[in-house]
Amino acid sequence: MKALCWHGKGDVRCDTVPDPKIEDPTDVIIKVTSTCICGSDLHLYDFYLPAMKPGDILGHEPMGVVVEVGSAVTKLKKGDRIVVPFDIACGECWFCQKELYSCCDNTNPNAKVAEAMMGHSPAGLYGYSHLTGGYAGGQAQFLRVVRAEANVLKLPDGIPDEKAVFLSDIFPTGYMAAENAEIQPGDTVAVWGCGPVGQFCIQSAWMLGAGRVIAIDRVPERLRMAEKYGRAEVVNMDQVTVYDKLQELTKGRGPDRCIDAVGCEAHGTGYVDAVMDKGKAMVGLATDRAHALREAIMCCRKAGTVSIPGVYIGFPDKIPMGAAMNKGLTFKMGQTHTQRYTGKLLEKIMRNEIDPSFVITHQLKLEDGPGAYKIFRDKQDECIKVVLKP
Ligand code: NAD
Ligand code: ZN
């Protein structure tokens, strides 16, 4: 089959690789019908996560049709259309019982390495390095879906791929980020980053009762999308000082809830901390550029909440913990417990409360993947979300 494989920094190729096979009775194999490129993939593309091996198959936002079923699988059959959450849960451990699926204890075969780095190992993730299991990813013609019944969402007839595929990650991620922000009715919610995740944070903030949403980015078409589809007030970080603007918009109190949907590759032209981060990352002295997180902490109102869906990898420094502590902030973060939200958010889509396809700017063939990584990373051609059709 064809698959997008990682070969080094900035080097993704469409290779011919062996088809996946059933390896465990709880597996199914899908023929992938839609698969996306995520901001998280860019951290691998830019080599911020140093646990990749040449030839690894990328991708963690797939959906498709079941073509083969393991002998222990009874609830899925050939021909079913399913969405595959990016995090892999066993469905049985202490964490899965509590719906903390991305913290599953049993699905990362390389748990020892992750434990050494983080104290405990998170769940296995598709296509996301050997630190989280080395599972082959979904930017491919076929995917081996492990522990299928504990994880996947079976789709009803009629719903097009474009509306369903983001249930694999970014819609649940935006929703969990808004939930983690602890929004109270009428709150002002500020969202850093108007990439695909930020867009779903904005949508979800309204669903959870926000009174105002302010969105921050520097890319004009992303800000326009936040304005048009997200009804957000927008702040262009290249045109104003974000802290000053947010204080002005909130009469000096600061936003009640701040969501960092940027993560470890934040930009910050003209900000000293961002310039230092960039220099350190270039010479391999740092894995994370945390300008957006620092700014969210500084901007957040006293006793507010900072929710962090943006991915961090290692040891970001200069985090203003003094400000966070003395202002009494709450922090909530994490890889999304996707399975907790798929059914509930599918219902919202079926009731026409949201059509997630608004974020799609590019639908391309799998073979176009290497170029698509580049235009998505470099924000060329007004690219916001790429869906690949294997
Ligand atoms: P993306 O790269 O398309 O979007 C990031 C956006 O942030 C860009 O539009 C960029 O211009 C903007 N940005 C950069 N610096 C900024 C700053 N200082 N202030 C404001 N905006 C800034 O990525 P995405 O797909 O939207 O993902 C966003 C983040 O969410 C990534 O870190 C990704 O890894 C993470 N993510 C997390 C989960 C999870 O489970 N928690 C799931 C999916 C993605
Ligand atoms: Zn993703």
Coordinates of C-alpha atoms and ligand atoms in Angstrom, one line a residue:
M1 CA 0.0 0.0 0.0
K2 CA 0.9 3.7 -0.2
A3 CA 1.7 5.6 3.1
L4 CA 3.2 8.8 4.2
C5 CA 6.4 8.0 6.0
W6 CA 8.7 10.2 8.1
H7 CA 12.3 10.2 6.9
G8 CA 13.8 13.1 8.9
K9 CA 13.3 16.8 9.6
G10 CA 11.0 18.3 6.9
D11 CA 11.2 15.0 4.9
V12 CA 7.9 13.1 4.4
R13 CA 7.6 10.7 1.5
C14 CA 4.8 8.7 0.0
D15 CA 6.3 5.2 0.1
T16 CA 5.1 1.8 -0.8
V17 CA 5.0 -0.3 2.3
P18 CA 3.6 -3.7 3.3
D19 CA -0.2 -3.8 3.9
P20 CA -1.1 -4.1 7.6
K21 CA -2.4 -7.5 8.9
I22 CA -4.5 -8.5 11.8
E23 CA -2.0 -9.2 14.7
D24 CA -4.4 -9.5 17.6
P25 CA -7.9 -10.9 17.8
T26 CA -9.2 -7.5 18.8
D27 CA -7.9 -5.7 15.7
V28 CA -9.7 -4.6 12.6
I29 CA -8.2 -3.4 9.3
I30 CA -9.8 -0.4 7.6
K31 CA -9.5 0.9 4.1
V32 CA -8.8 4.6 4.9
T33 CA -11.3 6.9 3.1
S34 CA -10.2 10.2 4.7
T35 CA -7.2 11.1 6.8
C36 CA -5.9 14.5 7.9
I37 CA -2.7 16.4 8.7
C38 CA -2.7 17.9 12.2
G39 CA -0.7 20.6 13.9
S40 CA 0.7 17.7 16.1
D41 CA 2.1 16.1 12.9
L42 CA 4.1 19.4 12.4
H43 CA 5.9 18.8 15.7
L44 CA 7.2 15.5 14.1
Y45 CA 7.8 17.1 10.7
D46 CA 9.9 19.9 12.4
F47 CA 11.6 17.2 14.5
Y48 CA 10.6 18.6 17.9
L49 CA 9.8 15.1 19.1
P50 CA 13.0 13.2 18.8
A51 CA 11.6 9.6 19.0
M52 CA 10.8 9.1 15.3
K53 CA 12.6 6.5 13.1
P54 CA 13.0 6.7 9.3
G55 CA 10.1 4.9 7.6
D56 CA 7.5 5.5 10.4
I57 CA 4.0 5.9 9.0
L58 CA 2.5 9.2 10.1
G59 CA -1.1 10.2 10.8
H60 CA -3.6 10.0 13.6
E61 CA -6.8 11.5 12.2
P62 CA -8.2 8.7 10.1
M63 CA -11.6 7.2 9.2
G64 CA -12.5 4.4 6.8
V65 CA -14.4 1.2 6.0
V66 CA -13.8 -2.0 7.8
V67 CA -12.3 -4.6 5.5
E68 CA -11.1 -7.3 7.9
V69 CA -12.1 -8.2 11.4
G70 CA -10.2 -10.0 14.2
S71 CA -11.7 -13.2 15.7
A72 CA -12.6 -11.5 19.0
V73 CA -14.5 -8.6 17.4
T74 CA -18.3 -9.1 17.5
K75 CA -19.7 -5.5 17.3
L76 CA -18.0 -4.5 14.0
K77 CA -18.3 -6.1 10.6
K78 CA -16.9 -5.7 7.1
G79 CA -18.4 -2.7 5.4
D80 CA -18.9 -0.6 8.6
R81 CA -17.7 3.0 8.4
I82 CA -15.7 4.0 11.5
V83 CA -13.8 7.0 12.9
V84 CA -10.6 6.1 14.8
P85 CA -9.7 8.2 17.8
F86 CA -6.0 9.2 17.8
D87 CA -5.4 7.9 21.4
I88 CA -5.6 4.2 22.0
A89 CA -7.5 2.9 25.0
C90 CA -7.7 -0.6 26.4
G91 CA -11.1 0.2 27.8
E92 CA -10.4 -1.7 31.1
C93 CA -7.7 -0.2 33.2
W94 CA -8.2 2.2 36.1
F95 CA -7.9 5.3 33.8
C96 CA -10.2 3.9 31.0
Q97 CA -12.8 3.1 33.7
K98 CA -12.7 6.8 34.5
E99 CA -12.9 7.9 30.9
L100 CA -9.4 9.2 31.0
Y101 CA -8.6 7.3 27.8
S102 CA -5.4 9.2 26.7
C103 CA -3.9 8.1 30.1
C104 CA -4.6 4.4 29.4
D105 CA -2.1 2.2 31.3
N106 CA -2.0 -0.6 28.8
T107 CA -1.5 0.6 25.3
N108 CA 2.0 2.0 25.1
P109 CA 4.4 -0.9 24.5
N110 CA 7.3 1.6 25.1
A111 CA 6.0 2.7 28.4
K112 CA 9.4 2.4 30.1
V113 CA 10.9 5.1 27.9
A114 CA 7.9 7.4 28.5
E115 CA 8.1 6.8 32.3
A116 CA 11.7 7.8 32.4
M117 CA 10.8 11.1 30.7
M118 CA 7.5 11.9 32.3
G119 CA 7.2 9.8 35.5
H120 CA 4.3 7.8 34.0
S121 CA 3.5 6.7 30.5
P122 CA 0.5 8.1 28.6
A123 CA -1.5 5.9 26.2
G124 CA -0.3 4.7 22.9
L125 CA -1.1 7.1 20.0
Y126 CA -1.3 6.3 16.3
G127 CA 1.6 7.6 14.1
Y128 CA 3.1 9.6 16.9
S129 CA 6.6 8.4 17.5
H130 CA 8.1 5.6 19.5
L131 CA 7.6 7.5 22.8
T132 CA 3.9 6.7 22.5
G133 CA 4.1 3.2 21.1
G134 CA 5.4 3.4 17.6
Y135 CA 2.0 2.5 16.1
A136 CA 1.8 2.8 12.4
G137 CA -0.3 5.8 11.5
G138 CA -3.4 6.5 9.4
Q139 CA -2.0 8.6 6.5
A140 CA -2.1 5.4 4.5
Q141 CA -4.4 3.4 2.3
F142 CA -5.0 0.8 5.1
L143 CA -4.7 1.0 8.9
R144 CA -4.5 -1.7 11.6
V145 CA -6.9 -0.4 14.3
V146 CA -6.0 -2.0 17.6
R147 CA -8.5 -2.8 20.3
A148 CA -11.1 -1.7 17.9
E149 CA -14.3 -2.2 19.9
A150 CA -12.9 -0.2 22.9
N151 CA -12.1 2.8 20.7
V152 CA -13.9 3.4 17.4
L153 CA -17.0 5.3 16.6
K154 CA -19.3 3.5 14.1
L155 CA -21.1 6.0 11.8
P156 CA -24.7 6.1 10.9
D157 CA -25.6 5.9 7.1
G158 CA -25.5 9.1 5.1
I159 CA -23.0 11.3 7.1
P160 CA -20.3 12.4 4.7
D161 CA -16.6 11.9 5.6
E162 CA -16.0 15.6 5.7
K163 CA -18.5 16.0 8.6
A164 CA -17.3 13.0 10.6
V165 CA -13.5 12.8 10.2
F166 CA -12.6 15.5 12.7
L167 CA -14.2 13.3 15.5
S168 CA -10.9 11.5 15.4
D169 CA -9.2 14.4 17.1
I170 CA -9.7 18.1 16.6
F171 CA -13.4 18.5 17.3
P172 CA -13.1 16.5 20.6
T173 CA -9.8 18.3 21.3
G174 CA -11.5 21.8 21.0
Y175 CA -14.4 20.6 23.1
M176 CA -12.3 19.1 25.9
A177 CA -10.2 22.3 25.9
A178 CA -13.3 24.4 26.4
E179 CA -14.6 22.0 29.1
N180 CA -11.2 22.2 30.8
A181 CA -11.4 26.0 30.7
E182 CA -14.3 25.7 33.2
I183 CA -16.4 28.3 31.3
Q184 CA -19.2 29.9 33.4
P185 CA -22.2 31.5 31.6
G186 CA -21.2 34.8 30.1
D187 CA -17.4 34.4 30.5
T188 CA -14.9 36.0 28.2
V189 CA -12.8 33.3 26.7
A190 CA -9.6 34.1 24.9
V191 CA -8.1 31.5 22.4
W192 CA -4.5 31.7 21.4
G193 CA -4.1 30.1 17.9
C194 CA -6.7 30.0 15.1
G195 CA -5.5 26.8 13.6
P196 CA -7.9 23.9 13.2
V197 CA -7.8 23.2 17.0
G198 CA -8.3 26.8 17.9
Q199 CA -11.3 27.0 15.6
F200 CA -12.9 24.1 17.4
C201 CA -12.0 25.6 20.8
I202 CA -13.9 28.7 19.7
Q203 CA -17.0 26.7 18.5
S204 CA -17.0 24.7 21.7
A205 CA -16.6 27.8 24.0
W206 CA -19.9 29.1 22.6
M207 CA -21.5 25.6 23.1
L208 CA -20.4 25.7 26.8
G209 CA -21.8 29.2 27.5
A210 CA -19.2 31.8 26.7
G211 CA -20.5 35.3 26.5
R212 CA -17.6 36.6 24.4
V213 CA -14.8 34.9 22.5
I214 CA -11.5 36.6 21.6
A215 CA -9.2 34.8 19.1
I216 CA -5.5 35.6 18.7
D217 CA -3.2 34.7 15.7
R218 CA -1.2 36.4 13.1
V219 CA -2.4 34.6 9.9
P220 CA -5.1 36.8 8.2
E221 CA -7.2 33.9 6.7
R222 CA -7.2 32.1 10.1
L223 CA -8.4 35.2 11.9
R224 CA -11.0 35.7 9.2
M225 CA -12.3 32.1 9.7
A226 CA -12.5 32.7 13.5
E227 CA -14.5 35.8 12.8
K228 CA -16.8 34.4 10.2
Y229 CA -17.5 30.9 11.5
G230 CA -16.5 31.4 15.1
R231 CA -18.1 34.9 15.6
A232 CA -15.0 35.8 17.6
E233 CA -13.4 39.2 18.1
V234 CA -10.0 38.9 16.6
V235 CA -6.6 40.1 17.6
N236 CA -3.7 40.1 15.2
M237 CA -0.6 39.6 17.3
D238 CA 1.6 41.2 14.7
Q239 CA -0.3 44.5 14.8
V240 CA -0.8 45.0 18.5
T241 CA 0.7 44.0 21.9
V242 CA -1.5 41.1 22.8
Y243 CA -1.5 41.8 26.6
D244 CA -2.4 45.4 26.1
K245 CA -5.2 44.7 23.7
L246 CA -6.7 42.0 25.9
Q247 CA -6.6 44.2 28.9
E248 CA -8.3 47.0 26.9
L249 CA -11.0 44.6 25.6
T250 CA -11.7 43.4 29.2
K251 CA -11.5 46.8 31.0
G252 CA -8.2 45.8 32.7
R253 CA -9.5 42.6 34.3
G254 CA -8.3 40.1 31.7
P255 CA -10.1 37.2 30.0
D256 CA -11.8 34.8 32.5
R257 CA -10.7 31.7 30.6
C258 CA -7.6 31.4 28.4
I259 CA -7.0 28.6 26.0
D260 CA -3.5 27.9 24.5
A261 CA -4.3 26.2 21.2
V262 CA -0.8 27.0 19.9
G263 CA 1.6 24.6 21.8
C264 CA 5.3 24.2 21.5
E265 CA 5.9 26.0 18.2
A266 CA 4.7 29.5 19.1
H267 CA 5.8 32.5 17.2
G268 CA 6.4 35.9 18.7
T269 CA 8.1 38.5 16.5
G270 CA 9.4 41.3 18.6
Y271 CA 9.0 39.4 21.9
V272 CA 12.3 38.8 23.7
D273 CA 11.2 35.4 25.2
A274 CA 10.1 34.1 21.8
V275 CA 13.4 35.1 20.2
M276 CA 15.3 33.3 22.9
D277 CA 13.2 30.2 22.5
K278 CA 13.8 30.2 18.7
G279 CA 17.5 30.5 19.2
K280 CA 17.6 27.7 21.8
A281 CA 15.5 25.4 19.6
M282 CA 17.7 26.0 16.6
V283 CA 20.8 24.8 18.4
G284 CA 19.0 21.9 20.1
L285 CA 18.9 23.4 23.5
A286 CA 15.2 23.4 23.8
T287 CA 12.2 21.4 22.6
D288 CA 9.5 23.9 23.2
R289 CA 8.8 27.5 22.3
A290 CA 6.2 28.5 24.9
H291 CA 5.5 32.2 24.1
A292 CA 1.7 31.7 23.8
L293 CA 1.5 29.9 27.2
R294 CA 3.5 32.6 28.9
E295 CA 1.2 35.2 27.4
A296 CA -2.0 33.4 28.4
I297 CA -0.8 33.2 32.0
M298 CA 0.1 36.9 32.1
C299 CA -3.2 37.9 30.4
C300 CA -5.6 35.7 32.3
R301 CA -7.7 37.4 35.0
K302 CA -7.0 36.6 38.7
A303 CA -8.5 33.3 39.7
G304 CA -9.2 32.4 36.1
T305 CA -8.4 29.2 34.2
V306 CA -5.7 28.4 31.7
S307 CA -6.6 25.4 29.5
I308 CA -3.8 23.9 27.4
P309 CA -4.7 21.7 24.4
G310 CA -1.6 22.8 22.6
V311 CA 1.1 20.1 22.8
Y312 CA 4.3 20.6 24.8
I313 CA 7.0 18.0 24.6
G314 CA 9.9 18.6 27.0
F315 CA 10.9 21.3 29.4
P316 CA 9.7 24.7 28.4
D317 CA 11.3 27.4 30.5
K318 CA 10.6 30.9 31.7
I319 CA 7.0 29.9 32.6
P320 CA 5.8 32.7 34.9
M321 CA 4.8 30.4 37.8
G322 CA 5.0 33.3 40.1
A323 CA 2.2 35.1 38.2
A324 CA 0.2 31.9 38.0
M325 CA 0.5 31.1 41.7
N326 CA -0.1 34.6 43.0
K327 CA -3.0 35.2 40.7
G328 CA -4.6 31.9 41.8
L329 CA -4.9 30.4 38.3
T330 CA -6.2 26.9 37.6
F331 CA -4.3 24.9 34.9
K332 CA -5.9 22.1 33.0
M333 CA -4.4 20.3 30.0
G334 CA -3.8 17.0 28.3
Q335 CA -4.0 14.9 25.2
T336 CA -7.7 14.5 24.5
H337 CA -9.7 11.6 25.9
T338 CA -11.3 11.4 22.5
Q339 CA -13.5 8.4 23.1
R340 CA -15.3 10.4 25.8
Y341 CA -16.7 12.9 23.3
T342 CA -17.1 11.1 19.9
G343 CA -20.7 9.9 20.5
K344 CA -21.9 13.1 22.0
L345 CA -20.3 15.3 19.3
L346 CA -21.6 13.1 16.5
E347 CA -25.1 13.8 17.9
K348 CA -24.5 17.5 17.6
I349 CA -23.4 17.0 14.0
M350 CA -26.5 14.9 13.2
R351 CA -28.7 17.6 14.8
N352 CA -27.1 20.1 12.4
E353 CA -25.8 22.2 15.4
I354 CA -22.4 22.3 13.7
D355 CA -20.9 21.3 10.4
P356 CA -17.2 20.7 11.2
S357 CA -16.2 20.7 7.5
F358 CA -15.9 24.5 7.6
V359 CA -12.2 24.2 8.5
I360 CA -11.3 22.2 5.3
T361 CA -9.3 24.3 2.8
H362 CA -7.6 21.5 1.0
Q363 CA -8.7 18.0 -0.1
L364 CA -5.8 16.2 -1.8
K365 CA -4.7 12.8 -2.8
L366 CA -2.4 10.8 -0.4
E367 CA 0.4 11.1 -3.0
D368 CA 0.2 14.9 -2.5
G369 CA 0.9 14.5 1.2
P370 CA 4.6 15.5 1.1
G371 CA 3.7 18.9 -0.5
A372 CA 0.7 19.2 1.8
Y373 CA 2.8 19.0 4.9
K374 CA 4.9 21.9 3.6
I375 CA 2.0 24.2 2.6
F376 CA 0.2 23.5 5.9
R377 CA 3.4 24.2 8.0
D378 CA 4.3 27.3 6.0
K379 CA 0.7 28.6 5.8
Q380 CA 0.9 28.9 2.0
D381 CA -2.1 29.0 -0.3
E382 CA -4.3 30.0 2.7
C383 CA -4.1 26.4 4.0
I384 CA -5.9 25.7 7.2
K385 CA -6.9 22.0 7.2
V386 CA -5.8 19.3 4.8
V387 CA -7.9 16.2 4.3
L388 CA -6.1 13.5 2.2
K389 CA -8.0 10.9 0.2
P390 CA -6.0 7.7 -0.1
Ligands
NAD1 P1 -1.6 24.8 13.7 O1 -0.1 24.8 13.7 O2 -2.4 24.8 12.4 O3 -2.1 26.1 14.5 C1 -1.4 26.8 15.4 C2 -1.8 28.3 15.2 O4 -1.1 29.0 16.2 C3 -1.3 28.8 13.9 O5 -2.4 29.4 13.2 C4 -0.2 29.9 14.3 O6 -0.2 31.0 13.4 C5 -0.7 30.3 15.6 N1 0.3 30.9 16.5 C6 1.6 30.7 16.5 N2 2.2 31.4 17.5 C7 1.1 32.1 18.1 C8 1.1 33.0 19.2 N3 2.2 33.4 19.9 N4 -0.1 33.5 19.6 C9 -1.2 33.2 18.9 N5 -1.3 32.3 17.9 C10 -0.1 31.8 17.5 O7 -2.0 23.6 14.6 P2 -3.4 22.9 15.1 O8 -3.7 21.7 14.3 O9 -4.5 23.9 15.2 O10 -3.0 22.4 16.5 C11 -2.7 23.4 17.6 C12 -2.0 22.7 18.7 O11 -2.9 21.7 19.3 C13 -0.7 22.0 18.3 O12 0.2 22.1 19.4 C14 -1.2 20.5 18.3 O13 -0.1 19.6 18.6 C15 -2.2 20.5 19.5 N6 -3.1 19.4 19.5 C16 -3.4 18.9 20.7 C17 -4.3 17.8 20.8 C18 -4.6 17.2 22.2 O14 -5.0 16.1 22.3 N7 -4.4 18.0 23.2 C19 -4.9 17.3 19.7 C20 -4.6 17.9 18.4 C21 -3.7 18.9 18.3
ZN2 ZN -4.3 15.6 15.5

